[in-house]
CSV table of C-alpha atoms in Angstrom, one decimal:
chain,number,residue,atom,x,y,z
A,1,MET,CA,0.0,0.0,0.0
A,2,ASN,CA,1.5,3.3,-1.0
A,3,SER,CA,1.3,6.5,1.1
A,4,ILE,CA,-1.7,8.0,-0.6
A,5,ASP,CA,-3.7,4.7,-0.4
A,6,PHE,CA,-2.8,4.6,3.3
A,7,TYR,CA,-4.2,8.1,3.8
A,8,ILE,CA,-7.3,7.3,1.8
A,9,LYS,CA,-8.0,4.3,4.2
A,10,GLN,CA,-7.5,6.6,7.2
A,11,THR,CA,-9.7,9.3,5.8
A,12,ARG,CA,-12.5,6.8,5.1
A,13,GLU,CA,-12.4,5.6,8.7
A,14,LEU,CA,-12.8,9.2,9.9
A,15,GLU,CA,-15.6,9.7,7.4
A,16,LYS,CA,-17.7,7.0,9.2
A,17,ILE,CA,-17.5,9.0,12.4
A,18,ARG,CA,-18.3,12.4,10.7
A,19,VAL,CA,-21.4,11.2,8.9
A,20,SER,CA,-22.8,9.9,12.2
A,21,SER,CA,-22.8,13.4,13.7
A,22,PRO,CA,-26.2,14.6,14.7
A,23,ASN,CA,-25.4,18.0,13.4
A,24,LEU,CA,-25.0,16.8,9.8
A,25,ASN,CA,-28.8,16.8,8.9
A,26,GLN,CA,-29.1,20.2,10.5
A,27,MET,CA,-26.3,21.6,8.4
A,28,ARG,CA,-27.8,20.1,5.2
A,29,GLN,CA,-31.2,21.7,6.0
A,30,LYS,CA,-29.5,25.1,6.3
A,31,GLN,CA,-27.8,24.5,3.0
A,32,LEU,CA,-31.1,23.6,1.3
A,33,GLU,CA,-32.7,26.8,2.6
A,34,GLU,CA,-29.8,28.8,1.3
A,35,VAL,CA,-30.1,27.1,-2.1
A,36,GLN,CA,-33.8,27.9,-2.3
A,37,GLN,CA,-33.0,31.6,-1.7
A,38,LYS,CA,-30.0,32.0,-3.9
A,39,GLY,CA,-29.7,29.0,-6.1
A,40,TYR,CA,-26.5,27.8,-4.3
A,41,PHE,CA,-25.1,27.7,-0.8
A,42,LEU,CA,-21.7,29.3,0.2
A,43,MET,CA,-19.1,26.9,1.6
A,44,LYS,CA,-17.3,29.1,4.1
A,45,ASN,CA,-15.5,26.6,6.3
A,46,PHE,CA,-11.8,26.2,5.7
A,47,PRO,CA,-10.0,23.4,7.6
A,48,ASN,CA,-7.7,25.9,9.4
A,49,ASN,CA,-6.4,29.4,9.3
A,50,ASN,CA,-3.0,28.6,7.8
A,51,ILE,CA,-2.5,30.9,4.8
A,52,LYS,CA,0.8,29.4,3.9
A,53,ASN,CA,-0.3,26.0,2.8
A,54,PRO,CA,-3.2,24.3,1.0
A,55,GLN,CA,-5.5,22.0,2.8
A,56,ILE,CA,-6.6,18.6,1.4
A,57,THR,CA,-9.8,16.6,1.8
A,58,LEU,CA,-11.0,13.4,0.1
A,59,HIS,CA,-14.4,13.7,-1.5
A,60,PRO,CA,-16.9,11.6,0.5
A,61,LEU,CA,-18.3,8.3,-0.6
A,62,PRO,CA,-21.5,8.5,-2.7
A,63,LYS,CA,-23.7,7.3,0.2
A,64,ASN,CA,-22.4,10.1,2.5
A,65,VAL,CA,-23.1,13.0,0.1
A,66,ASN,CA,-26.2,15.1,0.2
A,67,PRO,CA,-28.5,13.3,-2.3
A,68,LYS,CA,-30.1,16.5,-3.4
A,69,MET,CA,-26.9,17.4,-5.3
A,70,LEU,CA,-26.9,21.1,-4.1
A,71,LEU,CA,-24.8,23.6,-6.0
A,72,HIS,CA,-22.3,25.5,-3.9
A,73,LYS,CA,-19.7,28.2,-4.2
A,74,HIS,CA,-16.5,28.6,-2.1
A,75,GLU,CA,-14.7,31.3,-0.1
A,76,PHE,CA,-11.5,29.5,-1.3
A,77,TYR,CA,-10.0,28.1,-4.5
A,78,GLU,CA,-10.4,24.4,-5.1
A,79,LEU,CA,-8.1,22.2,-7.1
A,80,MET,CA,-9.7,18.8,-7.8
A,81,TYR,CA,-7.6,15.8,-8.7
A,82,VAL,CA,-9.1,12.4,-9.7
A,83,TYR,CA,-6.7,9.9,-8.1
A,84,ARG,CA,-8.8,6.9,-9.0
A,85,GLY,CA,-12.0,6.3,-11.0
A,86,SER,CA,-14.0,9.3,-12.2
A,87,CYS,CA,-16.0,12.3,-11.1
A,88,ILE,CA,-18.9,14.3,-12.6
A,89,ASN,CA,-18.9,18.0,-11.9
A,90,HIS,CA,-22.3,19.6,-12.2
A,91,PHE,CA,-22.5,23.3,-13.0
A,92,GLN,CA,-25.5,25.6,-13.4
A,93,GLU,CA,-25.7,25.1,-17.2
A,94,ASN,CA,-23.7,21.9,-17.9
A,95,SER,CA,-21.7,19.0,-16.5
A,96,ILE,CA,-18.3,17.7,-17.2
A,97,THR,CA,-17.0,14.2,-16.5
A,98,MET,CA,-13.4,13.9,-15.2
A,99,GLN,CA,-11.4,10.7,-15.6
A,100,GLU,CA,-8.5,9.4,-13.6
A,101,GLY,CA,-5.5,11.7,-13.5
A,102,GLU,CA,-7.4,14.8,-14.7
A,103,ILE,CA,-7.3,18.1,-12.8
A,104,LEU,CA,-9.8,21.0,-12.4
A,105,LEU,CA,-9.0,24.4,-10.9
A,106,LEU,CA,-12.3,26.1,-9.9
A,107,ASN,CA,-13.1,29.8,-9.7
A,108,PRO,CA,-14.5,30.4,-6.1
A,109,ASN,CA,-17.4,32.3,-7.7
A,110,THR,CA,-18.5,29.3,-9.8
A,111,ALA,CA,-21.4,27.3,-8.5
A,112,HIS,CA,-20.8,23.6,-8.9
A,113,CYS,CA,-21.5,20.2,-7.3
A,114,PRO,CA,-19.1,17.2,-7.7
A,115,GLU,CA,-20.5,13.7,-7.8
A,116,THR,CA,-18.8,10.3,-7.6
A,117,LEU,CA,-20.7,7.2,-8.5
A,118,THR,CA,-18.9,4.3,-6.9
A,119,ASP,CA,-16.9,3.6,-3.7
A,120,ASN,CA,-13.8,3.1,-5.9
A,121,ASP,CA,-13.8,6.7,-7.0
A,122,CYS,CA,-11.3,8.8,-5.1
A,123,VAL,CA,-11.1,12.5,-5.7
A,124,PHE,CA,-8.9,14.9,-3.7
A,125,ASN,CA,-9.9,18.5,-3.1
A,126,ILE,CA,-6.9,20.7,-2.6
A,127,MET,CA,-8.1,24.0,-1.2
A,128,PHE,CA,-6.3,27.4,-1.0
A,129,ARG,CA,-7.5,30.4,0.8
A,130,GLN,CA,-8.1,33.3,-1.7
A,131,ASP,CA,-5.5,35.3,0.2
A,132,PHE,CA,-2.9,32.6,-0.5
A,133,PHE,CA,-2.3,33.7,-4.1
A,134,ARG,CA,-2.6,37.4,-3.3
A,135,TYR,CA,0.3,37.0,-1.0
A,136,SER,CA,2.3,34.5,-3.1
A,137,LEU,CA,1.4,35.5,-6.7
A,138,ASP,CA,4.9,36.9,-7.6
A,139,ILE,CA,6.7,34.0,-6.0
A,140,LEU,CA,4.5,31.1,-7.3
A,141,LEU,CA,3.5,32.4,-10.7
A,142,LYS,CA,6.2,34.8,-11.7
A,143,ASP,CA,6.4,33.7,-15.4
A,144,ASN,CA,3.3,31.6,-15.5
A,145,THR,CA,0.8,33.6,-17.5
A,146,LEU,CA,-1.9,31.0,-17.6
A,147,PHE,CA,-2.4,30.7,-13.9
A,148,SER,CA,-1.5,34.3,-13.0
A,149,SER,CA,-4.1,35.5,-15.5
A,150,PHE,CA,-6.7,33.2,-14.0
A,151,PHE,CA,-6.1,34.2,-10.4
A,152,MET,CA,-6.0,37.9,-11.3
A,153,GLU,CA,-9.3,37.7,-13.1
A,154,CYS,CA,-10.9,35.8,-10.2
A,155,MET,CA,-9.7,38.4,-7.7
A,156,PHE,CA,-10.3,41.7,-9.6
A,157,GLN,CA,-12.1,41.1,-12.9
A,158,THR,CA,-14.9,38.7,-11.9
A,159,ASN,CA,-17.0,39.8,-14.9
A,160,ILE,CA,-14.6,38.1,-17.3
A,161,ALA,CA,-13.2,35.4,-15.2
A,162,GLN,CA,-13.5,31.8,-16.4
A,163,ASP,CA,-15.3,29.2,-14.4
A,164,TYR,CA,-12.4,26.8,-14.2
A,165,LEU,CA,-9.2,25.6,-15.8
A,166,PHE,CA,-9.3,21.9,-16.9
A,167,PHE,CA,-6.1,19.8,-17.5
A,168,LEU,CA,-5.6,16.4,-19.0
A,169,PRO,CA,-3.1,14.1,-17.2
A,170,ASP,CA,0.6,14.1,-17.8
A,171,LYS,CA,3.2,12.2,-15.9
A,172,LEU,CA,5.1,15.1,-14.4
A,173,SER,CA,1.9,16.9,-13.2
A,174,ILE,CA,0.6,13.6,-11.6
A,175,ASP,CA,3.9,12.8,-9.9
A,176,THR,CA,4.0,16.4,-8.5
A,177,ILE,CA,0.4,16.6,-7.3
A,178,GLU,CA,0.7,13.3,-5.5
A,179,ARG,CA,4.0,14.3,-3.8
A,180,LEU,CA,2.1,17.5,-2.8
A,181,ILE,CA,-0.7,15.4,-1.3
A,182,VAL,CA,1.7,13.3,0.7
A,183,GLU,CA,3.6,16.4,2.0
A,184,CYS,CA,0.3,18.0,3.2
A,185,PHE,CA,-0.7,14.8,5.0
A,186,GLU,CA,2.7,14.0,6.6
A,187,GLU,CA,3.8,17.5,7.6
A,188,GLN,CA,7.4,16.5,8.0
A,189,SER,CA,10.3,18.8,8.8
A,190,CYS,CA,10.4,21.8,6.3
A,191,TYR,CA,7.2,20.6,4.7
A,192,GLU,CA,6.0,24.2,4.1
A,193,THR,CA,9.0,25.0,2.0
A,194,VAL,CA,8.6,21.7,0.0
A,195,ILE,CA,4.9,22.5,-0.6
A,196,GLN,CA,5.7,25.9,-2.0
A,197,SER,CA,8.3,24.4,-4.3
A,198,LEU,CA,5.9,21.6,-5.4
A,199,LEU,CA,3.2,24.2,-6.2
A,200,VAL,CA,5.6,26.1,-8.4
A,201,GLU,CA,6.4,22.9,-10.2
A,202,LEU,CA,2.8,21.8,-10.5
A,203,PHE,CA,1.5,25.1,-12.0
A,204,ALA,CA,4.5,25.2,-14.4
A,205,TYR,CA,3.9,21.7,-15.6
A,206,LEU,CA,0.2,22.2,-16.0
A,207,ALA,CA,0.7,25.4,-17.9
A,208,ARG,CA,3.4,23.9,-20.1
A,209,HIS,CA,1.3,20.9,-21.1
A,210,SER,CA,-2.0,22.6,-21.3
A,211,LYS,CA,-3.7,23.3,-24.6
A,212,ASN,CA,-6.1,25.6,-22.8
A,213,SER,CA,-5.7,29.3,-23.4
A,214,PHE,CA,-9.1,30.6,-22.4
A,215,SER,CA,-7.9,32.3,-19.2
A,216,LEU,CA,-5.2,34.3,-21.0
A,217,PRO,CA,-6.0,38.0,-21.7
A,218,LYS,CA,-8.4,38.1,-24.7
A,219,ASN,CA,-7.3,41.4,-26.0
A,220,SER,CA,-4.8,44.3,-25.4
A,221,HIS,CA,-7.2,46.0,-22.9
A,222,GLU,CA,-7.4,43.0,-20.6
A,223,ARG,CA,-3.6,42.5,-20.7
A,224,LEU,CA,-3.1,46.2,-19.9
A,225,MET,CA,-5.6,46.0,-17.0
A,226,MET,CA,-3.7,43.1,-15.5
A,227,LYS,CA,-0.5,45.1,-15.7
A,228,ILE,CA,-2.2,48.1,-14.0
A,229,ILE,CA,-3.6,45.9,-11.1
A,230,THR,CA,-0.3,44.2,-10.6
A,231,TYR,CA,1.4,47.6,-10.4
A,232,ILE,CA,-1.1,48.8,-7.8
A,233,GLN,CA,-0.6,45.6,-5.8
A,234,GLU,CA,3.1,46.2,-5.5
A,235,SER,CA,2.8,49.3,-3.3
A,236,PRO,CA,-0.8,50.0,-2.4
A,237,GLY,CA,0.2,52.2,0.5
A,238,GLU,CA,1.9,54.7,-1.7
A,239,ILE,CA,-0.1,54.4,-4.9
A,240,THR,CA,-2.1,57.3,-6.4
A,241,LEU,CA,-4.1,57.6,-9.6
A,242,GLN,CA,-1.6,60.2,-10.8
A,243,LYS,CA,1.4,57.7,-10.3
A,244,VAL,CA,-0.4,55.0,-12.2
A,245,ALA,CA,-1.4,57.4,-15.0
A,246,GLU,CA,2.2,58.6,-15.4
A,247,GLN,CA,3.5,55.0,-15.3
A,248,PHE,CA,1.2,53.9,-18.2
A,249,GLN,CA,1.2,57.3,-19.9
A,250,TYR,CA,-2.5,58.1,-19.7
A,251,SER,CA,-4.5,61.0,-18.4
A,252,THR,CA,-6.0,60.4,-15.0
A,253,ALA,CA,-9.5,60.9,-16.3
A,254,TYR,CA,-9.1,58.3,-19.1
A,255,LEU,CA,-7.3,55.8,-16.8
A,256,SER,CA,-10.1,56.2,-14.2
A,257,ARG,CA,-12.8,55.5,-16.9
A,258,MET,CA,-10.9,52.5,-18.3
A,259,ILE,CA,-10.4,50.9,-14.9
A,260,LYS,CA,-14.1,51.2,-14.1
A,261,GLN,CA,-15.1,49.9,-17.5
A,262,HIS,CA,-12.9,46.8,-17.4
A,263,THR,CA,-13.1,45.8,-13.7
A,264,GLY,CA,-16.5,47.2,-12.6
A,265,LYS,CA,-14.7,49.0,-9.7
A,266,ASN,CA,-13.3,52.4,-9.5
A,267,PHE,CA,-9.6,53.1,-8.7
A,268,SER,CA,-10.1,53.8,-5.0
A,269,GLU,CA,-12.0,50.5,-4.5
A,270,ILE,CA,-9.2,48.5,-6.1
A,271,VAL,CA,-6.6,50.3,-3.9
A,272,ARG,CA,-8.7,49.7,-0.8
A,273,ASP,CA,-9.0,46.0,-1.6
A,274,CYS,CA,-5.2,45.7,-2.1
A,275,ARG,CA,-4.5,47.6,1.1
A,276,LEU,CA,-6.9,45.4,3.1
A,277,THR,CA,-5.4,42.3,1.7
A,278,LYS,CA,-1.9,43.5,2.8
A,279,ALA,CA,-3.4,44.5,6.2
A,280,LYS,CA,-4.7,41.0,6.7
A,281,TYR,CA,-1.4,39.6,5.8
A,282,TYR,CA,0.5,41.8,8.3
A,283,LEU,CA,-2.1,41.1,11.0
A,284,GLU,CA,-1.7,37.3,10.5
A,285,SER,CA,2.0,37.0,10.0
A,286,SER,CA,3.8,39.8,11.8
A,287,GLY,CA,4.0,41.5,15.2
A,288,LEU,CA,3.6,45.0,13.7
A,289,SER,CA,1.3,47.2,15.7
A,290,ILE,CA,-2.0,48.1,14.1
A,291,ILE,CA,-0.9,51.8,14.0
A,292,ASP,CA,2.3,50.8,12.0
A,293,ILE,CA,0.3,48.6,9.6
A,294,ALA,CA,-2.2,51.5,9.0
A,295,LEU,CA,0.6,54.0,8.3
A,296,MET,CA,2.5,51.5,6.1
A,297,LEU,CA,-0.6,51.1,4.0
A,298,GLY,CA,-1.4,54.7,3.5
A,299,PHE,CA,-4.0,55.2,6.2
A,300,ASN,CA,-2.8,58.4,7.9
A,301,ASP,CA,-5.9,58.3,10.2
A,302,VAL,CA,-5.9,55.1,12.2
A,303,SER,CA,-9.6,55.5,13.0
A,304,HIS,CA,-10.3,55.6,9.3
A,305,PHE,CA,-8.3,52.3,8.9
A,306,TYR,CA,-10.5,50.7,11.6
A,307,LYS,CA,-13.7,51.9,9.9
A,308,VAL,CA,-12.7,50.7,6.4
A,309,PHE,CA,-11.5,47.4,7.8
A,310,LYS,CA,-14.6,46.8,9.8
A,311,GLU,CA,-16.9,47.7,6.9
A,312,LYS,CA,-15.2,45.1,4.7
A,313,MET,CA,-14.3,42.4,7.2
A,314,ASN,CA,-17.2,42.7,9.7
A,315,CYS,CA,-14.6,43.0,12.6
A,316,THR,CA,-11.9,45.4,13.7
A,317,PRO,CA,-8.2,44.8,13.0
A,318,THR,CA,-7.7,43.9,16.6
A,319,GLU,CA,-10.5,41.3,16.6
A,320,TYR,CA,-9.3,39.9,13.3
A,321,ARG,CA,-5.8,39.3,14.7
A,322,LYS,CA,-7.2,37.7,17.9
A,323,ARG,CA,-9.5,35.4,15.9
A,324,TYR,CA,-6.7,34.4,13.5
A,325,HIS,CA,-4.2,33.5,16.2
A,326,HIS,CA,-6.9,31.9,18.4
């Protein structure tokens, strides 16, 4: 028995305990009510608060899945890998069948419902918090246009973002994703560094062997917008519309209209989102005071920083830091 089969056996044993929980039917009822209201339910729960690493689950056996096949969206990215057998992914308007070795990267905003048909089917769900790629985009995807385009669209250009990226199997990608799964389960010494390296390899191999090009910028305007957003992300605390306009040689009025047209957000909203993403990162991973974080990110008035943060996150920076570390 190889390492992955061993973890599958362990996970199936834990699944027996989980499905016997009295809270399960109550949770499913809430999901059903949410679907009746919106057409889908939002899957919020993430296994833990570690932003540095993906989290991995095994799709439940058919008998343990809600038989109503409810569509859901995520607050995180999900990379699905069919280790054995097959899997059907149902979307709002169509379904796709995935075979052994195939990989699907889902847009968090895409409603879907995966279905396995036999107990032999084994599908791993590799989950990444949305912040994971905001913090690591430059490191993980420096020269990988396929993936960086996809993540940038999901984060900032939701009106044009694709529902998923689909990949046929190749030996290098399969070997890498299975090594990644083992590292996530075993958590041996230096496993976080190994996982980062394996992700770089995995995304590179998938991009190299993929015939898909549907997440690449479709025209010069989309490519330009991605450059502009990346430029804003680099230093959101110091950025101004004037600086961006000078960098890309446009008038501020034209640049402002173009950003609104292609992202659905105005310049200040994009800057705010980038600043709050950085703020969350510093609150989670540093000992910097909240005043220092606010000043670093261009909030000269700390009370304004508190107000903006709470409006977006439904809690204060202090509460966010306490919740995360708790």
